XYZ file of N, CA, C and O in Angstrom:
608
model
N -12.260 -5.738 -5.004
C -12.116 -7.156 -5.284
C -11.683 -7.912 -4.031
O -11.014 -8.935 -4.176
N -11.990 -7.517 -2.905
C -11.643 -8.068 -1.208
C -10.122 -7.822 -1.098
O -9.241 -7.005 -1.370
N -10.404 -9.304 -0.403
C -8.542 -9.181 -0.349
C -7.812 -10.629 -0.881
O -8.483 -11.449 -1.508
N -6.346 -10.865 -0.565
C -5.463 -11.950 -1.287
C -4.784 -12.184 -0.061
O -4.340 -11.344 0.722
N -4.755 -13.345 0.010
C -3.999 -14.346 0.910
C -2.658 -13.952 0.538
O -2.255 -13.810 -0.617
N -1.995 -13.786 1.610
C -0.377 -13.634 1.418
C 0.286 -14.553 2.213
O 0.401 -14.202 3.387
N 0.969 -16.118 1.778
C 1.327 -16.919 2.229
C 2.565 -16.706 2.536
O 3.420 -16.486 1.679
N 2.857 -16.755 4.097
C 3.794 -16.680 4.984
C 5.463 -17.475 4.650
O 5.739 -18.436 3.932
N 6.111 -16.827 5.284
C 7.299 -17.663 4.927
C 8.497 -16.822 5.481
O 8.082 -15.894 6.174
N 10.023 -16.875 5.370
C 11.250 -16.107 5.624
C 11.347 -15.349 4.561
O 10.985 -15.624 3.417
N 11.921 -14.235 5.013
C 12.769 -13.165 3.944
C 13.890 -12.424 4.472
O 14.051 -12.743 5.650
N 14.651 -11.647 4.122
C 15.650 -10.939 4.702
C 14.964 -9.306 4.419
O 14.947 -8.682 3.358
N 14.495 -8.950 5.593
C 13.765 -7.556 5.439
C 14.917 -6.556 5.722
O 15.836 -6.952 6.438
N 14.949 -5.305 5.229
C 15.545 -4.247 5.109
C 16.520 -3.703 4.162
O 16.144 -3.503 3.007
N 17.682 -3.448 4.492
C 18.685 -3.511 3.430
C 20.382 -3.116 4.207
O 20.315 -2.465 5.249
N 21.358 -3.381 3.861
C 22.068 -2.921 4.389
C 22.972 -1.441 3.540
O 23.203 -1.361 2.334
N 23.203 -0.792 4.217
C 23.999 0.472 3.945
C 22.860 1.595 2.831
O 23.241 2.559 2.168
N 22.092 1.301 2.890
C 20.753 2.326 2.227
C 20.544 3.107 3.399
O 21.310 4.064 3.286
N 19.951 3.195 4.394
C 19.534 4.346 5.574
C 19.960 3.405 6.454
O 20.361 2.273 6.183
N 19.838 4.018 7.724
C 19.692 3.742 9.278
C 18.532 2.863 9.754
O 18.664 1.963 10.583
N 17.292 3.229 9.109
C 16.279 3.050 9.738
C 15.936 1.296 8.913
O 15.111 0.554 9.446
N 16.560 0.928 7.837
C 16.718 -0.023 7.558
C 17.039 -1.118 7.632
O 16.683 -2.215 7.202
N 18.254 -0.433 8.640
C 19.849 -1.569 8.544
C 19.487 -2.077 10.213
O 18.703 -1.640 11.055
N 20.372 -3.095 10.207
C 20.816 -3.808 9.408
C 19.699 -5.108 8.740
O 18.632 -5.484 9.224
N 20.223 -5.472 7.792
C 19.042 -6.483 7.287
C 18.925 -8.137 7.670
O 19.586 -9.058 7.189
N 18.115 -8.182 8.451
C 17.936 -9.415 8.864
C 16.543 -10.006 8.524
O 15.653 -9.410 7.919
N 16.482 -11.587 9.130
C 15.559 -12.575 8.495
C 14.419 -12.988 9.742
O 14.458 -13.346 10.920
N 13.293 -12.667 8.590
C 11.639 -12.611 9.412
C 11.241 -13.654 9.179
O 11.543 -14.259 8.150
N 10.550 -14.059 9.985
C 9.148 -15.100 9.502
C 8.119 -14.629 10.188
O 7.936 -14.347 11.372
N 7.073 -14.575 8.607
C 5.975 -14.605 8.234
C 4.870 -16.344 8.888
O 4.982 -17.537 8.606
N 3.929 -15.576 9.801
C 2.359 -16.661 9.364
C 1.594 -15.958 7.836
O 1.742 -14.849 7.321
N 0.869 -16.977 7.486
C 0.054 -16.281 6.406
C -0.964 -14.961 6.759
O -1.515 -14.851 7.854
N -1.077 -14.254 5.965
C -1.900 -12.782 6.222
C -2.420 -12.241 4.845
O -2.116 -12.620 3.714
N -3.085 -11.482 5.152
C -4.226 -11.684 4.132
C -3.888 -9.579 3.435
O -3.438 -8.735 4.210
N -4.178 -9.313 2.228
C -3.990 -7.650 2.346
C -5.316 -7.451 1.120
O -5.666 -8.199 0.207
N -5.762 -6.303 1.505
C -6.311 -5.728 0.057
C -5.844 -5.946 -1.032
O -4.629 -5.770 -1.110
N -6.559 -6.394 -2.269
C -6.321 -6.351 -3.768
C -5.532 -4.883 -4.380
O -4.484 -4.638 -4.978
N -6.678 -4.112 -3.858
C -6.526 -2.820 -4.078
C -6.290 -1.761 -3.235
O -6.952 -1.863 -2.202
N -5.387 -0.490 -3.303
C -5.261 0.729 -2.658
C -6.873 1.410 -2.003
O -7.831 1.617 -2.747
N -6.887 1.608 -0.902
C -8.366 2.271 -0.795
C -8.628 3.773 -1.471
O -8.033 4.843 -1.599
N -9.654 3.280 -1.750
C -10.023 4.587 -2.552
C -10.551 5.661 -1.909
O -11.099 5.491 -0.820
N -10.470 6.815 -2.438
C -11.032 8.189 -1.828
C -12.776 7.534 -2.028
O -13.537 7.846 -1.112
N -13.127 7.019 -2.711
C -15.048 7.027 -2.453
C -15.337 5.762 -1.372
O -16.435 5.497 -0.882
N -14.204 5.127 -1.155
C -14.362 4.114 -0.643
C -13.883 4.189 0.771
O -13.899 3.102 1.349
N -13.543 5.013 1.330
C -12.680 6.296 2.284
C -14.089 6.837 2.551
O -14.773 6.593 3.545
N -14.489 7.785 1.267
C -15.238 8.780 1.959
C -16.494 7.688 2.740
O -16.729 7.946 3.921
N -17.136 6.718 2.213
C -18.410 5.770 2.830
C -18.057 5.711 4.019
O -18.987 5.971 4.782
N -16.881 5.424 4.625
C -16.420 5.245 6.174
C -16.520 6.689 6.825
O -16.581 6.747 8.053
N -16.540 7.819 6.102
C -16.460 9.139 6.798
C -18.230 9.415 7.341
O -18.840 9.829 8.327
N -18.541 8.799 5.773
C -20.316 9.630 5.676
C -20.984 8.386 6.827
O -22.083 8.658 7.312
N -20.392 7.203 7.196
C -20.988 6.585 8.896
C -20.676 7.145 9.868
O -21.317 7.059 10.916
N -19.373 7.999 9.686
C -18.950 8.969 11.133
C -18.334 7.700 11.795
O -18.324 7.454 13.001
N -17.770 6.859 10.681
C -16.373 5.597 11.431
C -15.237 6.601 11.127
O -14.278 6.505 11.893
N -15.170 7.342 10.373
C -13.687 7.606 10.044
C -13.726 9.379 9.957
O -14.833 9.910 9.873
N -12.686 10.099 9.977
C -12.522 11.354 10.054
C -11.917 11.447 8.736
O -11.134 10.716 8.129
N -12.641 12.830 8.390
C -12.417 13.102 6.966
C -10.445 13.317 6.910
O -9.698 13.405 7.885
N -10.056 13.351 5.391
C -8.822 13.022 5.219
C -8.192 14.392 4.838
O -8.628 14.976 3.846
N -7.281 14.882 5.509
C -6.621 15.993 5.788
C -6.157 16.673 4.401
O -5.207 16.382 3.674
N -7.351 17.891 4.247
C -7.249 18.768 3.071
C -6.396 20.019 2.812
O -6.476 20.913 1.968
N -5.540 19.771 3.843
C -4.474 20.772 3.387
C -3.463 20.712 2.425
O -2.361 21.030 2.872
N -3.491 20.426 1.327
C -2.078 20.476 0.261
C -3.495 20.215 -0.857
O -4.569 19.617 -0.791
N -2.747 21.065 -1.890
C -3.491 20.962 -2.732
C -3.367 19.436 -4.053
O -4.085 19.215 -5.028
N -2.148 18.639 -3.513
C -2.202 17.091 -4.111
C -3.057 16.419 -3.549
O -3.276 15.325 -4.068
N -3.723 16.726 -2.514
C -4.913 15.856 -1.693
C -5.606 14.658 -2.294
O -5.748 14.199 -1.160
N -6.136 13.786 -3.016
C -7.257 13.493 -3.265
C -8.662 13.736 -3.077
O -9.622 13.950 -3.817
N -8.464 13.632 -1.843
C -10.219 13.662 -1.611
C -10.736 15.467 -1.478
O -11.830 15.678 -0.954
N -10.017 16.504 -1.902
C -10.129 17.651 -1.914
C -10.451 17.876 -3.729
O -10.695 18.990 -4.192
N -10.402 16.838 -4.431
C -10.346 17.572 -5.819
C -11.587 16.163 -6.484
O -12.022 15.087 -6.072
N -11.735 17.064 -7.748
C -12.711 16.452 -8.061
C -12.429 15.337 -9.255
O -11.378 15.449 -9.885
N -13.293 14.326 -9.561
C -13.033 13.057 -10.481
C -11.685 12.529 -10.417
O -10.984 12.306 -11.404
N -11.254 12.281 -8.831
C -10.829 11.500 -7.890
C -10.988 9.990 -6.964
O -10.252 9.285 -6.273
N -12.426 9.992 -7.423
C -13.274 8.899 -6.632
C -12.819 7.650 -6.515
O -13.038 6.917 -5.550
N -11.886 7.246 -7.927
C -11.322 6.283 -7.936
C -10.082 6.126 -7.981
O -9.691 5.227 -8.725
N -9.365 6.680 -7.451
C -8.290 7.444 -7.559
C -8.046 6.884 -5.437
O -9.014 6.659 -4.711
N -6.154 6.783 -4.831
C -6.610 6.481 -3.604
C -6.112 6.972 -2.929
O -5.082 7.540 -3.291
N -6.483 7.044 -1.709
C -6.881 8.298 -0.795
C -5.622 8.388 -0.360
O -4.901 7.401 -0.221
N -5.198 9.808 -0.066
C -3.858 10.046 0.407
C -4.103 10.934 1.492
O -5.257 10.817 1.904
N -3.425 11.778 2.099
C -3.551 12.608 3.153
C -4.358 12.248 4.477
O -5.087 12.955 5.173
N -3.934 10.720 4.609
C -4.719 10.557 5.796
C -3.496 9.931 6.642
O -2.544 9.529 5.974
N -3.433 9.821 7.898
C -2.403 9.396 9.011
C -2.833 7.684 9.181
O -3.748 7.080 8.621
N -1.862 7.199 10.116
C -1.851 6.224 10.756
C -3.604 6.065 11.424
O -4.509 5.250 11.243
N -3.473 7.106 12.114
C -4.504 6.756 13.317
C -6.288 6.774 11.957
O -7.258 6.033 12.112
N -6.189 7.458 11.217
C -7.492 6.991 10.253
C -7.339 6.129 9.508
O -8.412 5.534 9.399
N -6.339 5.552 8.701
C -6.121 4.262 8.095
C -6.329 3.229 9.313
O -6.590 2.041 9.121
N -6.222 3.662 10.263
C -6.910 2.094 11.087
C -8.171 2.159 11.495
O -8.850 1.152 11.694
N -8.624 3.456 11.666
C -10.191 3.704 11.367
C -10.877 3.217 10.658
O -12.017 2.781 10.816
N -10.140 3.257 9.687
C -11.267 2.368 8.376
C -11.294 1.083 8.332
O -12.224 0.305 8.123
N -9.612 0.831 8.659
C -9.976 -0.709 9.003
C -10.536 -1.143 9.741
O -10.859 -2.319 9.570
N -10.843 -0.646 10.616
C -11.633 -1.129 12.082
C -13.275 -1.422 11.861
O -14.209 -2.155 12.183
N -12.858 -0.208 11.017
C -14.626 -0.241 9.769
C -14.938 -1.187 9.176
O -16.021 -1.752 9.327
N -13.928 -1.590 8.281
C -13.979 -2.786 7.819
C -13.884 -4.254 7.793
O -13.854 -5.158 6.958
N -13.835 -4.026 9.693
C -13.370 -5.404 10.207
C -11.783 -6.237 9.926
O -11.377 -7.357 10.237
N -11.306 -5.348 9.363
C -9.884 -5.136 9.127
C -8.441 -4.637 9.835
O -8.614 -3.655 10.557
N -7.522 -4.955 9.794
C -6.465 -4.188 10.190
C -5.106 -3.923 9.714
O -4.467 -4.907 9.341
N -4.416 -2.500 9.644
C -3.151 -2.195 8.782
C -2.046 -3.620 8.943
O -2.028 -4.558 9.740
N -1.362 -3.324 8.020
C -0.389 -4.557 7.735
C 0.846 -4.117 8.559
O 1.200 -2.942 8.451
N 1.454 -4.856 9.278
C 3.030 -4.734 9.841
C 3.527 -3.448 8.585
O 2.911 -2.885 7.680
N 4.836 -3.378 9.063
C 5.965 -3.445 8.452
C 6.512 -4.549 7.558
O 6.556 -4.648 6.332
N 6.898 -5.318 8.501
C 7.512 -7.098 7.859
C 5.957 -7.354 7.042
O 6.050 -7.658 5.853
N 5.089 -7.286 7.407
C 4.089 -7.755 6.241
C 4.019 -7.194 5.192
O 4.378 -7.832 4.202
N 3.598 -5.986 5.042
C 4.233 -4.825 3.857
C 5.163 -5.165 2.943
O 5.000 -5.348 1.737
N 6.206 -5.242 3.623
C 7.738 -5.484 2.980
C 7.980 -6.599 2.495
O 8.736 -6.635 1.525
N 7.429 -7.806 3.006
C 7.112 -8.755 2.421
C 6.362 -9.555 1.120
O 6.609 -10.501 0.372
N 5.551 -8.805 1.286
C 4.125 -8.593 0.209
C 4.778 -7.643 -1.062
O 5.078 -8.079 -2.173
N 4.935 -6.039 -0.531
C 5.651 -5.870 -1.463
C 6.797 -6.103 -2.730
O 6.930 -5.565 -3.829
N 7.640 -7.304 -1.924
C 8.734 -7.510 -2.521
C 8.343 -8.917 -3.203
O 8.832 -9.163 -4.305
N 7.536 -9.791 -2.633
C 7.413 -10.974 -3.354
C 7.889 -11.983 -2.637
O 8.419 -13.000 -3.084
N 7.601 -11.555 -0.914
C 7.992 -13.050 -0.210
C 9.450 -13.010 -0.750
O 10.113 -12.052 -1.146
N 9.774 -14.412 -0.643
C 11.027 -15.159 -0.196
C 11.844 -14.434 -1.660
O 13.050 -14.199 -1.583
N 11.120 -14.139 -2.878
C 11.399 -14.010 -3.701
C 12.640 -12.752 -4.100
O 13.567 -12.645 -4.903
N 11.957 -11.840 -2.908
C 13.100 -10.436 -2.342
C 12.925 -9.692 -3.982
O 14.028 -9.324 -4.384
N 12.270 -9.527 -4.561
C 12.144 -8.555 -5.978
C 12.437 -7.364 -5.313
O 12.140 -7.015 -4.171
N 13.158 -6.702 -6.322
C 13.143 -5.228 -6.027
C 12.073 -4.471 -6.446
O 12.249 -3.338 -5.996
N 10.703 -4.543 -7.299
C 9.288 -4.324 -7.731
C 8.785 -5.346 -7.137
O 9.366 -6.419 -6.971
N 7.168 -4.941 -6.624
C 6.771 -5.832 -6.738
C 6.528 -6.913 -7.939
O 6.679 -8.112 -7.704
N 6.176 -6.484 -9.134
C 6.061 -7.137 -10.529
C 7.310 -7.827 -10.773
O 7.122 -8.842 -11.444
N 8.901 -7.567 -10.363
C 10.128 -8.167 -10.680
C 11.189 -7.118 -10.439
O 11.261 -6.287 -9.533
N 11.914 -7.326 -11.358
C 13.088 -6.266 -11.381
C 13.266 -5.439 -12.599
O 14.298 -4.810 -12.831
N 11.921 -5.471 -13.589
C 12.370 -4.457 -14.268
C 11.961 -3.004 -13.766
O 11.426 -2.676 -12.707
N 12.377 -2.227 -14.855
C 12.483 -0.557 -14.462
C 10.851 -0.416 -14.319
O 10.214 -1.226 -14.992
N 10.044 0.581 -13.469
C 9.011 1.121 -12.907
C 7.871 1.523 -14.190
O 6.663 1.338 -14.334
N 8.788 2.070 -14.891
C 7.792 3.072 -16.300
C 7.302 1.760 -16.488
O 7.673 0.586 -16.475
N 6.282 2.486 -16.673
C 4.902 1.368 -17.577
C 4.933 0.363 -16.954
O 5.331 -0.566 -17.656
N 4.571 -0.080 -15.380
C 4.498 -0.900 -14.632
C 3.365 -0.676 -13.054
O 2.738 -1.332 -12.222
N 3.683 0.658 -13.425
C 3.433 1.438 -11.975
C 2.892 3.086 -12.134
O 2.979 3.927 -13.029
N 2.525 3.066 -11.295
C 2.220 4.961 -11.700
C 3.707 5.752 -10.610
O 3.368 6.523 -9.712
N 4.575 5.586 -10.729
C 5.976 5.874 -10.058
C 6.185 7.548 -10.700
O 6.280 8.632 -10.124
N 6.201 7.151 -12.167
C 6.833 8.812 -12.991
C 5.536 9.864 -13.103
O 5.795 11.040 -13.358
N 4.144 9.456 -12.917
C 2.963 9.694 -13.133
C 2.689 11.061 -12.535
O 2.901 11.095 -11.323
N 2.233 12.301 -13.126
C 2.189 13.689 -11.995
C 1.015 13.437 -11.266
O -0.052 13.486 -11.877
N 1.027 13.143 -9.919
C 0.059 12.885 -9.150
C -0.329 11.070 -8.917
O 0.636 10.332 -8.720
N -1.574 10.525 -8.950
C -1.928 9.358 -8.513
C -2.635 8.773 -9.883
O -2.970 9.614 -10.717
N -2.863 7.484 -10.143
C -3.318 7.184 -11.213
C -4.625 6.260 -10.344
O -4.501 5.694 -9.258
N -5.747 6.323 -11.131
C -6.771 5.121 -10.795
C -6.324 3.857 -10.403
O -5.547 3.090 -10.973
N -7.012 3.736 -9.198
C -6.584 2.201 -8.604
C -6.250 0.987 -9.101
O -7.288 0.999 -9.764
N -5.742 -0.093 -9.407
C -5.123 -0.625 -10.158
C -5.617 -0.946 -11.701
O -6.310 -1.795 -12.262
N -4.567 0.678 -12.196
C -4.499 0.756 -13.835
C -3.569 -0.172 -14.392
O -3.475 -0.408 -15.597
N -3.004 -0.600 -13.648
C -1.673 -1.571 -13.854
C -1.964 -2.807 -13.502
O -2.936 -2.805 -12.746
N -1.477 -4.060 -13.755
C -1.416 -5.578 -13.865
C -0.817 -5.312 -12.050
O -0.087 -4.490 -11.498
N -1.800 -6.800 -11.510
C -0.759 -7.044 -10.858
C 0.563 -7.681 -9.819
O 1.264 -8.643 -10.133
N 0.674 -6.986 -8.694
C 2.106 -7.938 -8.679
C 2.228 -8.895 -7.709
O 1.151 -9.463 -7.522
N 3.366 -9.407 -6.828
C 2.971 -10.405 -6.145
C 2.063 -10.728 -4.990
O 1.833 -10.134 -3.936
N 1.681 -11.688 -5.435
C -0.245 -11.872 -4.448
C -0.660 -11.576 -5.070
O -1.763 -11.330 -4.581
N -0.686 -11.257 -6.300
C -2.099 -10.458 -7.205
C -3.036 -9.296 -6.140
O -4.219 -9.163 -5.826
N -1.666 -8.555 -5.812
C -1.677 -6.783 -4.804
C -1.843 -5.860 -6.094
O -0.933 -6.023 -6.907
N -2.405 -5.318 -6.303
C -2.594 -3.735 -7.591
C -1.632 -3.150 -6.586
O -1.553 -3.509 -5.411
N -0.809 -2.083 -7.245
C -0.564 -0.862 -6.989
C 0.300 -1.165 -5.149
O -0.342 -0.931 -4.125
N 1.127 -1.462 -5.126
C 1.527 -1.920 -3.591
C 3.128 -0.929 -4.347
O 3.678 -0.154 -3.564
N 3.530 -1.012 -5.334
C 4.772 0.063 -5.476
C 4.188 0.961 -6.500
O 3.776 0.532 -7.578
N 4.142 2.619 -6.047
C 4.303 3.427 -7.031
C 3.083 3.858 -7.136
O 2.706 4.128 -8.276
N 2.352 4.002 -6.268
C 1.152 5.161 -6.600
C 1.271 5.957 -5.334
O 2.033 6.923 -5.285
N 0.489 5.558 -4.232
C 0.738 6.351 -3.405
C 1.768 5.741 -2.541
O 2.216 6.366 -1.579
């Protein structure tokens, strides 16, 4: 479904006294930026492999996606940094910050602890789910992002 405008603005990114790599939490500004609707998918993954844009996605663990079958829609995991920008590059695209991520995720200025709000995860998200659930099986959350907490 492309992608969703994610309109820019301040937030207080990180958190304080949760990890190191967090802290301390201070305040970003956002220009507007744009993200996928949806998680990329393993069939939508593999099309970038079968042009020989992207290197197949690392089949060692047997939670893989793209190693198991009636997966297709299901999204791709076991791939690094350096092939998630492969594909974007494929796609005329490129990975999101950090601060953009975190932003998007949380709901902008809004700081949610879900993206959807603050209630609990079950039945919101595929969070408790054994493994990955189909790309957005769930409603969703801010920006109208599927699946940005709790699948992969």
């Amino acid at each position: 479904d492309g992608t969703k405008l994610v309109t820019g603005g301040i937030f207080a990114m990180g958190s304080d006294g949760v990890n190191d790599e967090e802290s301390p939490r201070h305040r970003v500004a956002l220009r507007p930026f744009c993200m996928d609707t949806y998680e990329v998918t393993v069939k939508r993954y593999a099309a970038c492999v079968d042009k020989g844009a992207c290197t197949p996605a690392h089949p060692d663990k047997t939670w893989c996606n793209a190693s198991q079958k009636g997966k297709d829609d299901h999204p791709v995991n076991c791939v690094d940094w350096k092939q998630a920008s492969e594909l974007c590059a494929f796609e005329g695209k490129r990975l999101p910050s950090e601060r953009e991520w975190e932003y998007a995720a949380r709901g902008g200025a809004e700081q949610r602890p879900y993206a959807w709000g603050a209630e609990p995860p079950d039945g919101r998200s595929c969070y408790s789910h054994p493994g990955t659930c189909v790309v957005g099986s769930y409603p969703a959350g801010a920006f109208g992002l599927h699946d940005i907490t709790g699948n992969v």
